[in-house]
Amino acid sequence: MTGHILDEAVIRELAATPGTEYVVEARDVWKRYGTNDVLRGVSLGVHRGDVTAILGPSGSGKSTFLRCLGLLEPIERGEIHLDGARVGVRERRGRFVPLPERLLARQRTDIGMVFQRFNLFPHLTAVGNVMIGLTEVRGMNEPDARATARVMLDRVGLGTRATYYPSELSGGQQQRVAIARALVMRPKVMLFDEPTSALDPELVGEVLTVVQQLADEGMTMIVVTHEMGFARKAANRVVFMDDGQIVEEADPNSFFTNAQSARAKDFLSKILTH
Amino acid sequence: MSVFRKVIAPQLTRVTIPPMANDFITLLKITSLASVTSLRELMTNTQAAVSSSFRFAEWYGAAAIYYLILVSIFMLGQSWLERRYVWTSQARGPRSLIRAIGR
């Protein structure tokens, strides 16, 4: 793996901008599936360079929250702001209505998303997966897009696998392709939805190394994870969710050693015992 | 947008080729049933030839060979198509068909 993953200019820029303003902010987000309130008033702000880990039991709404932030799910109530501007809606006759899909797609380009099951395109090679956003959304010409994609694959350690199809790659390699695919669009924030949950234990490390390096380079990230060790090491903030709400927010050390809420204590006692 | 062309169509084609090709071959075989109507197809002609010459084995055998050849041709086409849609870096033949759909 080469020295850096993000472009050097981007790293310098990230280091230079003080993290005082929120890159992503959710204000009182509500989400309902049928009669089931999955998110019940979630508010969260993430500063530039922040690495926020979202923890919580299954069904607590972590992944849903991330999908709402990534503009993949419409929300019932609340606001999502990206770099100070409200996203996902537009004003029509004094009311906010959801954006049409075409405009949503444009706003999504600022958000990098990595999924639990990789979600690579099976009919495209690794480099094809990474470059498709550049050619189809950014309108870049094919040779340039291919070159940019290859550089990004090289940085996540997959320079020699560029022409392989997803079915020929290991889980860890596929997930790194997915990370490269997200990064190549130069997103303002990266959202990881349990990036290592579908991986064999021995492949978890290679993915977390990449994520850790991104954190070190100043990338703004929100990571839903069950890797407690990783959350503790890489994140500078831990958010604990339960039943569609944020129960506790703390820095990793105090969360893991001295959780305040009873629900978080219970959760930690169950997962840290073995 | 190009979502259908670049993302959905290739994956959709892959899953629809086997059943569609199977149905096509079945359809080819059951054209023989059309001989009970007045349509003149392979089976009708065979039966006409049989009834005028009384050479059952020869004519039906010839018809069988014709059917076998026709079905084999379509089966070759099917397996060629299916192979084109196995996404691996090794077995790559001419990509003309994907391109044709892609345009």
mmCIF file of C-alpha atoms in Angstrom:
data_model
loop_
_atom_site.group_PDB
_atom_site.id
_atom_site.type_symbol
_atom_site.label_atom_id
_atom_site.label_comp_id
_atom_site.label_asym_id
_atom_site.label_seq_id
_atom_site.Cartn_x
_atom_site.Cartn_y
_atom_site.Cartn_z
ATOM 1 C CA MET A 1 0.000 0.000 0.000
ATOM 2 C CA THR A 2 1.306 3.420 -0.911
ATOM 3 C CA GLY A 3 1.708 6.264 1.513
ATOM 4 C CA HIS A 4 -1.650 7.915 1.342
ATOM 5 C CA ILE A 5 -5.171 7.143 0.210
ATOM 6 C CA LEU A 6 -6.665 10.578 -0.249
ATOM 7 C CA ASP A 7 -5.076 13.041 -2.660
ATOM 8 C CA GLU A 8 -2.276 15.018 -1.028
ATOM 9 C CA ALA A 9 -4.060 18.278 -1.814
ATOM 10 C CA VAL A 10 -7.185 16.983 -0.091
ATOM 11 C CA ILE A 11 -5.232 15.931 2.988
ATOM 12 C CA ARG A 12 -3.634 19.385 3.219
ATOM 13 C CA GLU A 13 -7.014 21.024 2.787
ATOM 14 C CA LEU A 14 -8.573 18.860 5.477
ATOM 15 C CA ALA A 15 -5.724 19.618 7.841
ATOM 16 C CA ALA A 16 -6.033 23.345 7.163
ATOM 17 C CA THR A 17 -9.779 23.702 7.649
ATOM 18 C CA PRO A 18 -10.685 23.961 11.292
ATOM 19 C CA GLY A 19 -13.418 21.563 12.277
ATOM 20 C CA THR A 20 -15.772 24.070 13.767
ATOM 21 C CA GLU A 21 -18.716 23.694 11.437
ATOM 22 C CA TYR A 22 -20.751 20.602 10.901
ATOM 23 C CA VAL A 23 -20.087 18.729 7.673
ATOM 24 C CA VAL A 24 -23.149 16.606 8.271
ATOM 25 C CA GLU A 25 -25.913 17.399 10.614
ATOM 26 C CA ALA A 26 -29.153 15.588 11.339
ATOM 27 C CA ARG A 27 -31.847 17.519 13.145
ATOM 28 C CA ASP A 28 -34.683 15.629 14.768
ATOM 29 C CA VAL A 29 -34.875 12.933 12.107
ATOM 30 C CA TRP A 30 -37.933 10.678 12.170
ATOM 31 C CA LYS A 31 -38.338 7.618 10.001
ATOM 32 C CA ARG A 32 -41.225 5.206 9.878
ATOM 33 C CA TYR A 33 -41.724 1.889 8.124
ATOM 34 C CA GLY A 34 -45.454 1.161 8.101
ATOM 35 C CA THR A 35 -46.548 1.686 11.671
ATOM 36 C CA ASN A 36 -43.095 1.148 13.081
ATOM 37 C CA ASP A 37 -41.146 4.231 14.131
ATOM 38 C CA VAL A 38 -37.575 3.248 13.343
ATOM 39 C CA LEU A 39 -36.025 6.623 14.072
ATOM 40 C CA ARG A 40 -37.594 8.788 16.725
ATOM 41 C CA GLY A 41 -35.991 12.176 16.691
ATOM 42 C CA VAL A 42 -32.302 11.586 16.027
ATOM 43 C CA SER A 43 -30.027 14.632 16.059
ATOM 44 C CA LEU A 44 -26.327 14.388 15.353
ATOM 45 C CA GLY A 45 -23.674 16.797 14.150
ATOM 46 C CA VAL A 46 -20.335 15.747 12.734
ATOM 47 C CA HIS A 47 -17.397 18.129 12.412
ATOM 48 C CA ARG A 48 -14.820 18.020 9.672
ATOM 49 C CA GLY A 49 -12.334 15.278 10.396
ATOM 50 C CA ASP A 50 -14.539 13.644 12.997
ATOM 51 C CA VAL A 51 -14.750 9.896 13.103
ATOM 52 C CA THR A 52 -18.031 8.975 14.714
ATOM 53 C CA ALA A 53 -18.806 5.379 15.582
ATOM 54 C CA ILE A 54 -22.445 4.437 15.919
ATOM 55 C CA LEU A 55 -23.011 1.456 18.179
ATOM 56 C CA GLY A 56 -26.131 -0.257 19.352
ATOM 57 C CA PRO A 57 -28.104 -3.498 19.291
ATOM 58 C CA SER A 58 -29.774 -4.871 16.148
ATOM 59 C CA GLY A 59 -32.921 -3.048 15.223
ATOM 60 C CA SER A 60 -31.898 0.097 17.054
ATOM 61 C CA GLY A 61 -32.032 2.081 13.819
ATOM 62 C CA LYS A 62 -28.285 2.538 13.243
ATOM 63 C CA SER A 63 -28.278 1.400 9.641
ATOM 64 C CA THR A 64 -31.535 3.192 8.880
ATOM 65 C CA PHE A 65 -30.085 6.383 10.263
ATOM 66 C CA LEU A 66 -27.028 6.000 8.065
ATOM 67 C CA ARG A 67 -29.190 5.334 5.013
ATOM 68 C CA CYS A 68 -31.193 8.467 5.771
ATOM 69 C CA LEU A 69 -27.994 10.497 6.051
ATOM 70 C CA GLY A 70 -26.867 9.033 2.736
ATOM 71 C CA LEU A 71 -30.146 10.188 1.148
ATOM 72 C CA LEU A 72 -31.082 6.615 0.339
ATOM 73 C CA GLU A 73 -34.248 6.763 2.420
ATOM 74 C CA PRO A 74 -36.724 9.628 2.586
ATOM 75 C CA ILE A 75 -37.413 10.837 6.106
ATOM 76 C CA GLU A 76 -40.777 11.656 7.622
ATOM 77 C CA ARG A 77 -39.678 14.609 9.681
ATOM 78 C CA GLY A 78 -36.535 16.515 10.460
ATOM 79 C CA GLU A 79 -33.687 17.945 8.439
ATOM 80 C CA ILE A 80 -30.392 16.760 7.069
ATOM 81 C CA HIS A 81 -27.711 19.315 6.340
ATOM 82 C CA LEU A 82 -24.560 18.766 4.348
ATOM 83 C CA ASP A 83 -21.883 21.442 4.603
ATOM 84 C CA GLY A 84 -24.450 23.898 5.927
ATOM 85 C CA ALA A 85 -27.058 23.354 3.215
ATOM 86 C CA ARG A 86 -30.227 21.382 3.673
ATOM 87 C CA VAL A 87 -30.321 18.320 1.424
ATOM 88 C CA GLY A 88 -32.918 15.834 0.232
ATOM 89 C CA VAL A 89 -35.709 18.385 -0.132
ATOM 90 C CA ARG A 90 -36.545 21.585 -1.962
ATOM 91 C CA GLU A 91 -38.974 24.373 -1.309
ATOM 92 C CA ARG A 92 -42.228 24.391 -3.226
ATOM 93 C CA ARG A 93 -44.885 26.995 -2.422
ATOM 94 C CA GLY A 94 -43.566 27.498 1.061
ATOM 95 C CA ARG A 95 -43.308 23.787 1.818
ATOM 96 C CA PHE A 96 -40.399 21.391 1.678
ATOM 97 C CA VAL A 97 -40.971 18.480 -0.658
ATOM 98 C CA PRO A 98 -38.636 15.560 -1.398
ATOM 99 C CA LEU A 99 -36.285 16.127 -4.307
ATOM 100 C CA PRO A 100 -36.841 14.183 -7.510
ATOM 101 C CA GLU A 101 -34.495 11.230 -7.935
ATOM 102 C CA ARG A 102 -32.291 12.971 -10.495
ATOM 103 C CA LEU A 103 -31.422 15.840 -8.152
ATOM 104 C CA LEU A 104 -31.054 13.489 -5.191
ATOM 105 C CA ALA A 105 -28.464 11.565 -7.178
ATOM 106 C CA ARG A 106 -26.472 14.750 -7.626
ATOM 107 C CA GLN A 107 -26.494 15.511 -3.900
ATOM 108 C CA ARG A 108 -25.488 11.945 -3.123
ATOM 109 C CA THR A 109 -22.195 12.446 -4.953
ATOM 110 C CA ASP A 110 -20.934 14.391 -1.931
ATOM 111 C CA ILE A 111 -21.595 11.408 0.304
ATOM 112 C CA GLY A 112 -19.524 8.247 0.082
ATOM 113 C CA MET A 113 -21.274 5.123 1.222
ATOM 114 C CA VAL A 114 -19.878 1.682 1.932
ATOM 115 C CA PHE A 115 -22.269 -1.176 2.571
ATOM 116 C CA GLN A 116 -22.176 -4.335 4.619
ATOM 117 C CA ARG A 117 -22.557 -6.579 1.553
ATOM 118 C CA PHE A 118 -20.227 -4.473 -0.658
ATOM 119 C CA ASN A 119 -22.898 -3.949 -3.353
ATOM 120 C CA LEU A 120 -20.398 -3.970 -6.192
ATOM 121 C CA PHE A 121 -21.678 -4.303 -9.731
ATOM 122 C CA PRO A 122 -21.048 -7.973 -10.609
ATOM 123 C CA HIS A 123 -20.842 -7.290 -14.339
ATOM 124 C CA LEU A 124 -18.037 -4.741 -14.000
ATOM 125 C CA THR A 125 -14.377 -5.259 -13.141
ATOM 126 C CA ALA A 126 -12.859 -3.658 -10.064
ATOM 127 C CA VAL A 127 -11.695 -0.689 -12.091
ATOM 128 C CA GLY A 128 -15.045 -0.585 -13.882
ATOM 129 C CA ASN A 129 -16.819 -0.369 -10.542
ATOM 130 C CA VAL A 130 -14.592 2.466 -9.375
ATOM 131 C CA MET A 131 -14.792 4.500 -12.582
ATOM 132 C CA ILE A 132 -18.510 4.223 -13.342
ATOM 133 C CA GLY A 133 -19.385 7.141 -11.064
ATOM 134 C CA LEU A 134 -16.783 9.322 -12.729
ATOM 135 C CA THR A 135 -17.951 8.606 -16.266
ATOM 136 C CA GLU A 136 -21.702 8.439 -15.700
ATOM 137 C CA VAL A 137 -22.225 11.066 -13.004
ATOM 138 C CA ARG A 138 -19.224 13.356 -13.286
ATOM 139 C CA GLY A 139 -19.110 13.090 -17.069
ATOM 140 C CA MET A 140 -15.367 12.420 -17.102
ATOM 141 C CA ASN A 141 -13.973 10.858 -20.263
ATOM 142 C CA GLU A 142 -13.138 7.191 -20.116
ATOM 143 C CA PRO A 143 -9.303 7.231 -20.218
ATOM 144 C CA ASP A 144 -9.104 9.852 -17.456
ATOM 145 C CA ALA A 145 -11.682 8.038 -15.331
ATOM 146 C CA ARG A 146 -9.838 4.744 -15.785
ATOM 147 C CA ALA A 147 -6.528 6.322 -14.777
ATOM 148 C CA THR A 148 -8.058 8.000 -11.714
ATOM 149 C CA ALA A 149 -9.761 4.764 -10.706
ATOM 150 C CA ARG A 150 -6.539 2.789 -11.038
ATOM 151 C CA VAL A 151 -4.694 5.250 -8.819
ATOM 152 C CA MET A 152 -7.380 4.906 -6.165
ATOM 153 C CA LEU A 153 -7.344 1.099 -6.382
ATOM 154 C CA ASP A 154 -3.578 1.179 -6.035
ATOM 155 C CA ARG A 155 -3.880 3.257 -2.862
ATOM 156 C CA VAL A 156 -6.178 0.740 -1.218
ATOM 157 C CA GLY A 157 -3.701 -1.973 -2.156
ATOM 158 C CA LEU A 158 -5.529 -3.457 -5.130
ATOM 159 C CA GLY A 159 -3.441 -2.153 -8.013
ATOM 160 C CA THR A 160 -2.861 -5.689 -9.285
ATOM 161 C CA ARG A 161 -6.549 -6.658 -9.082
ATOM 162 C CA ALA A 162 -7.975 -3.881 -11.243
ATOM 163 C CA THR A 163 -9.164 -6.134 -14.067
ATOM 164 C CA TYR A 164 -10.716 -8.770 -11.819
ATOM 165 C CA TYR A 165 -14.453 -9.150 -11.442
ATOM 166 C CA PRO A 166 -16.010 -8.993 -7.952
ATOM 167 C CA SER A 167 -16.693 -12.754 -7.994
ATOM 168 C CA GLU A 168 -12.934 -13.335 -8.277
ATOM 169 C CA LEU A 169 -12.054 -11.192 -5.264
ATOM 170 C CA SER A 170 -12.116 -12.010 -1.575
ATOM 171 C CA GLY A 171 -14.571 -10.233 0.698
ATOM 172 C CA GLY A 172 -11.894 -7.937 2.031
ATOM 173 C CA GLN A 173 -10.760 -7.068 -1.473
ATOM 174 C CA GLN A 174 -14.327 -6.441 -2.590
ATOM 175 C CA GLN A 175 -14.912 -4.139 0.346
ATOM 176 C CA ARG A 176 -11.746 -2.220 -0.468
ATOM 177 C CA VAL A 177 -12.970 -1.826 -4.053
ATOM 178 C CA ALA A 178 -16.203 -0.460 -2.601
ATOM 179 C CA ILE A 179 -14.240 1.995 -0.463
ATOM 180 C CA ALA A 180 -12.211 3.088 -3.495
ATOM 181 C CA ARG A 181 -15.430 3.491 -5.482
ATOM 182 C CA ALA A 182 -16.781 5.824 -2.821
ATOM 183 C CA LEU A 183 -13.537 7.778 -2.368
ATOM 184 C CA VAL A 184 -12.923 8.412 -6.035
ATOM 185 C CA MET A 185 -15.912 10.781 -6.053
ATOM 186 C CA ARG A 186 -14.133 12.921 -3.439
ATOM 187 C CA PRO A 187 -17.025 12.865 -0.961
ATOM 188 C CA LYS A 188 -17.297 15.330 1.897
ATOM 189 C CA VAL A 189 -18.171 12.532 4.263
ATOM 190 C CA MET A 190 -17.868 8.754 4.223
ATOM 191 C CA LEU A 191 -20.608 6.585 5.689
ATOM 192 C CA PHE A 192 -19.729 2.998 6.565
ATOM 193 C CA ASP A 193 -22.563 0.602 7.285
ATOM 194 C CA GLU A 194 -20.989 -2.311 9.168
ATOM 195 C CA PRO A 195 -18.154 -2.593 6.641
ATOM 196 C CA THR A 196 -16.672 -5.721 8.197
ATOM 197 C CA SER A 197 -19.748 -7.660 9.299
ATOM 198 C CA ALA A 198 -19.880 -9.821 6.164
ATOM 199 C CA LEU A 199 -16.178 -10.645 6.219
ATOM 200 C CA ASP A 200 -14.230 -13.653 7.405
ATOM 201 C CA PRO A 201 -12.418 -12.765 10.616
ATOM 202 C CA GLU A 202 -9.000 -12.854 8.985
ATOM 203 C CA LEU A 203 -10.080 -10.357 6.317
ATOM 204 C CA VAL A 204 -11.437 -7.771 8.739
ATOM 205 C CA GLY A 205 -8.000 -6.322 9.383
ATOM 206 C CA GLU A 206 -7.213 -5.286 5.817
ATOM 207 C CA VAL A 207 -10.446 -3.292 5.594
ATOM 208 C CA LEU A 208 -10.093 -1.676 8.994
ATOM 209 C CA THR A 209 -6.517 -0.693 8.140
ATOM 210 C CA VAL A 210 -7.819 1.303 5.193
ATOM 211 C CA VAL A 211 -10.572 2.900 7.273
ATOM 212 C CA GLN A 212 -8.098 3.714 10.035
ATOM 213 C CA GLN A 213 -5.753 5.331 7.529
ATOM 214 C CA LEU A 214 -8.591 7.442 6.160
ATOM 215 C CA ALA A 215 -9.326 8.566 9.693
ATOM 216 C CA ASP A 216 -5.678 9.506 10.166
ATOM 217 C CA GLU A 217 -5.747 11.508 6.951
ATOM 218 C CA GLY A 218 -8.599 13.607 8.260
ATOM 219 C CA MET A 219 -11.554 12.160 6.386
ATOM 220 C CA THR A 220 -14.909 12.848 7.994
ATOM 221 C CA MET A 221 -16.544 9.515 8.692
ATOM 222 C CA ILE A 222 -19.531 7.938 10.326
ATOM 223 C CA VAL A 223 -19.092 4.246 10.971
ATOM 224 C CA VAL A 224 -21.785 1.868 12.099
ATOM 225 C CA THR A 225 -19.845 -1.044 13.511
ATOM 226 C CA HIS A 226 -19.780 -3.986 15.851
ATOM 227 C CA GLU A 227 -15.976 -3.900 16.048
ATOM 228 C CA MET A 228 -15.589 -2.454 19.517
ATOM 229 C CA GLY A 229 -11.810 -2.447 19.363
ATOM 230 C CA PHE A 230 -11.933 -0.477 16.155
ATOM 231 C CA ALA A 231 -14.502 1.977 17.501
ATOM 232 C CA ARG A 232 -12.335 2.585 20.498
ATOM 233 C CA LYS A 233 -9.143 3.076 18.537
ATOM 234 C CA ALA A 234 -10.234 4.920 15.390
ATOM 235 C CA ALA A 235 -13.246 6.919 16.488
ATOM 236 C CA ASN A 236 -13.060 10.159 18.398
ATOM 237 C CA ARG A 237 -16.687 9.938 19.358
ATOM 238 C CA VAL A 238 -19.077 7.115 20.094
ATOM 239 C CA VAL A 239 -22.811 7.381 19.656
ATOM 240 C CA PHE A 240 -24.925 4.683 21.248
ATOM 241 C CA MET A 241 -28.367 4.124 19.750
ATOM 242 C CA ASP A 242 -31.275 2.119 21.028
ATOM 243 C CA ASP A 243 -34.885 1.927 19.922
ATOM 244 C CA GLY A 244 -34.573 4.673 17.331
ATOM 245 C CA GLN A 245 -32.953 7.229 19.581
ATOM 246 C CA ILE A 246 -29.485 8.296 20.568
ATOM 247 C CA VAL A 247 -29.105 7.155 24.152
ATOM 248 C CA GLU A 248 -25.563 8.213 24.819
ATOM 249 C CA GLU A 249 -22.815 10.221 23.196
ATOM 250 C CA ALA A 250 -19.308 10.167 24.567
ATOM 251 C CA ASP A 251 -15.651 9.920 23.701
ATOM 252 C CA PRO A 252 -14.648 6.293 23.176
ATOM 253 C CA ASN A 253 -12.583 5.852 26.313
ATOM 254 C CA SER A 254 -15.166 7.091 28.737
ATOM 255 C CA PHE A 255 -17.885 5.205 26.884
ATOM 256 C CA PHE A 256 -16.150 1.855 27.108
ATOM 257 C CA THR A 257 -14.878 2.274 30.630
ATOM 258 C CA ASN A 258 -17.646 4.288 32.186
ATOM 259 C CA ALA A 259 -20.906 4.240 30.230
ATOM 260 C CA GLN A 260 -23.542 6.424 31.800
ATOM 261 C CA SER A 261 -26.859 4.999 30.619
ATOM 262 C CA ALA A 262 -28.157 1.684 31.905
ATOM 263 C CA ARG A 263 -28.935 0.525 28.358
ATOM 264 C CA ALA A 264 -25.371 1.124 27.185
ATOM 265 C CA LYS A 265 -23.951 -0.619 30.250
ATOM 266 C CA ASP A 266 -26.152 -3.617 29.563
ATOM 267 C CA PHE A 267 -25.098 -3.683 25.895
ATOM 268 C CA LEU A 268 -21.421 -3.468 26.756
ATOM 269 C CA SER A 269 -21.611 -6.128 29.434
ATOM 270 C CA LYS A 270 -23.110 -8.514 26.896
ATOM 271 C CA ILE A 271 -20.546 -7.994 24.149
ATOM 272 C CA LEU A 272 -17.404 -7.454 26.167
ATOM 273 C CA THR A 273 -17.687 -10.608 28.246
ATOM 274 C CA HIS A 274 -16.419 -12.873 25.497
ATOM 275 C CA MET B 1 -30.450 8.016 -17.138
ATOM 276 C CA SER B 2 -27.881 5.457 -18.005
ATOM 277 C CA VAL B 3 -28.774 3.375 -14.964
ATOM 278 C CA PHE B 4 -30.808 0.905 -16.978
ATOM 279 C CA ARG B 5 -28.268 0.597 -19.760
ATOM 280 C CA LYS B 6 -25.154 0.320 -17.623
ATOM 281 C CA VAL B 7 -26.390 -1.419 -14.503
ATOM 282 C CA ILE B 8 -29.748 -3.111 -14.859
ATOM 283 C CA ALA B 9 -29.708 -4.440 -18.425
ATOM 284 C CA PRO B 10 -26.494 -6.502 -18.123
ATOM 285 C CA GLN B 11 -27.614 -8.159 -14.901
ATOM 286 C CA LEU B 12 -31.148 -8.678 -16.120
ATOM 287 C CA THR B 13 -29.945 -10.213 -19.375
ATOM 288 C CA ARG B 14 -27.801 -12.674 -17.494
ATOM 289 C CA VAL B 15 -30.684 -14.099 -15.496
ATOM 290 C CA THR B 16 -33.162 -14.128 -18.367
ATOM 291 C CA ILE B 17 -31.014 -15.871 -20.977
ATOM 292 C CA PRO B 18 -31.356 -19.472 -19.676
ATOM 293 C CA PRO B 19 -35.162 -19.542 -19.242
ATOM 294 C CA MET B 20 -35.762 -17.604 -22.440
ATOM 295 C CA ALA B 21 -33.508 -19.863 -24.466
ATOM 296 C CA ASN B 22 -35.173 -22.930 -22.945
ATOM 297 C CA ASP B 23 -38.610 -21.639 -23.819
ATOM 298 C CA PHE B 24 -37.463 -20.835 -27.303
ATOM 299 C CA ILE B 25 -36.214 -24.379 -27.864
ATOM 300 C CA THR B 26 -39.409 -25.830 -26.409
ATOM 301 C CA LEU B 27 -41.384 -23.662 -28.754
ATOM 302 C CA LEU B 28 -39.346 -24.963 -31.666
ATOM 303 C CA LYS B 29 -40.074 -28.555 -30.682
ATOM 304 C CA ILE B 30 -43.798 -28.103 -30.265
ATOM 305 C CA THR B 31 -44.162 -26.562 -33.713
ATOM 306 C CA SER B 32 -44.672 -30.214 -34.683
ATOM 307 C CA LEU B 33 -48.107 -29.968 -33.045
ATOM 308 C CA ALA B 34 -49.089 -27.516 -35.745
ATOM 309 C CA SER B 35 -49.286 -30.512 -38.096
ATOM 310 C CA VAL B 36 -52.764 -31.316 -36.750
ATOM 311 C CA THR B 37 -53.928 -28.067 -38.287
ATOM 312 C CA SER B 38 -53.552 -27.495 -41.997
ATOM 313 C CA LEU B 39 -50.267 -25.644 -41.532
ATOM 314 C CA ARG B 40 -47.544 -27.131 -43.681
ATOM 315 C CA GLU B 41 -44.493 -27.522 -41.547
ATOM 316 C CA LEU B 42 -41.886 -30.214 -41.078
ATOM 317 C CA MET B 43 -44.194 -32.763 -39.451
ATOM 318 C CA THR B 44 -47.038 -32.226 -41.920
ATOM 319 C CA ASN B 45 -44.707 -32.803 -44.823
ATOM 320 C CA THR B 46 -43.225 -35.867 -43.184
ATOM 321 C CA GLN B 47 -46.660 -37.373 -42.643
ATOM 322 C CA ALA B 48 -47.621 -36.613 -46.229
ATOM 323 C CA ALA B 49 -44.472 -38.329 -47.439
ATOM 324 C CA VAL B 50 -45.105 -41.319 -45.178
ATOM 325 C CA SER B 51 -48.671 -41.736 -46.326
ATOM 326 C CA SER B 52 -47.681 -41.722 -49.977
ATOM 327 C CA SER B 53 -44.577 -43.942 -49.710
ATOM 328 C CA PHE B 54 -45.258 -46.073 -46.557
ATOM 329 C CA ARG B 55 -41.593 -45.707 -45.593
ATOM 330 C CA PHE B 56 -42.172 -44.888 -41.887
ATOM 331 C CA ALA B 57 -38.692 -45.349 -40.482
ATOM 332 C CA GLU B 58 -36.939 -43.421 -43.219
ATOM 333 C CA TRP B 59 -39.174 -40.346 -43.234
ATOM 334 C CA TYR B 60 -39.672 -40.086 -39.484
ATOM 335 C CA GLY B 61 -35.964 -40.721 -39.006
ATOM 336 C CA ALA B 62 -35.161 -37.912 -41.419
ATOM 337 C CA ALA B 63 -37.575 -35.611 -39.581
ATOM 338 C CA ALA B 64 -35.942 -36.524 -36.277
ATOM 339 C CA ILE B 65 -32.541 -35.623 -37.653
ATOM 340 C CA TYR B 66 -33.850 -32.297 -38.901
ATOM 341 C CA TYR B 67 -35.284 -31.498 -35.477
ATOM 342 C CA LEU B 68 -32.065 -32.585 -33.819
ATOM 343 C CA ILE B 69 -30.001 -30.291 -36.028
ATOM 344 C CA LEU B 70 -32.292 -27.313 -35.505
ATOM 345 C CA VAL B 71 -32.416 -27.750 -31.737
ATOM 346 C CA SER B 72 -28.643 -28.275 -31.563
ATOM 347 C CA ILE B 73 -28.030 -25.035 -33.380
ATOM 348 C CA PHE B 74 -30.161 -23.131 -30.899
ATOM 349 C CA MET B 75 -28.519 -24.922 -27.977
ATOM 350 C CA LEU B 76 -25.098 -23.868 -29.205
ATOM 351 C CA GLY B 77 -26.368 -20.323 -29.426
ATOM 352 C CA GLN B 78 -27.717 -20.573 -25.904
ATOM 353 C CA SER B 79 -24.507 -21.851 -24.381
ATOM 354 C CA TRP B 80 -22.518 -19.224 -26.256
ATOM 355 C CA LEU B 81 -24.775 -16.522 -24.845
ATOM 356 C CA GLU B 82 -24.579 -17.940 -21.345
ATOM 357 C CA ARG B 83 -20.815 -18.088 -21.505
ATOM 358 C CA ARG B 84 -20.681 -14.475 -22.584
ATOM 359 C CA TYR B 85 -22.438 -13.566 -19.363
ATOM 360 C CA VAL B 86 -20.077 -15.273 -16.974
ATOM 361 C CA TRP B 87 -18.228 -12.316 -15.521
ATOM 362 C CA THR B 88 -14.669 -13.449 -15.046
ATOM 363 C CA SER B 89 -11.396 -11.927 -16.141
ATOM 364 C CA GLN B 90 -10.267 -15.178 -17.828
ATOM 365 C CA ALA B 91 -12.984 -16.387 -20.170
ATOM 366 C CA ARG B 92 -13.695 -13.359 -22.256
ATOM 367 C CA GLY B 93 -14.790 -13.771 -25.828
ATOM 368 C CA PRO B 94 -15.930 -11.027 -28.167
ATOM 369 C CA ARG B 95 -17.967 -8.515 -26.214
ATOM 370 C CA SER B 96 -20.008 -7.431 -29.195
ATOM 371 C CA LEU B 97 -23.363 -8.450 -27.761
ATOM 372 C CA ILE B 98 -22.970 -6.516 -24.517
ATOM 373 C CA ARG B 99 -21.898 -3.532 -26.573
ATOM 374 C CA ALA B 100 -24.881 -3.892 -28.850
ATOM 375 C CA ILE B 101 -27.179 -3.755 -25.825
ATOM 376 C CA GLY B 102 -25.095 -1.008 -24.276
ATOM 377 C CA ARG B 103 -25.557 1.359 -27.213
#
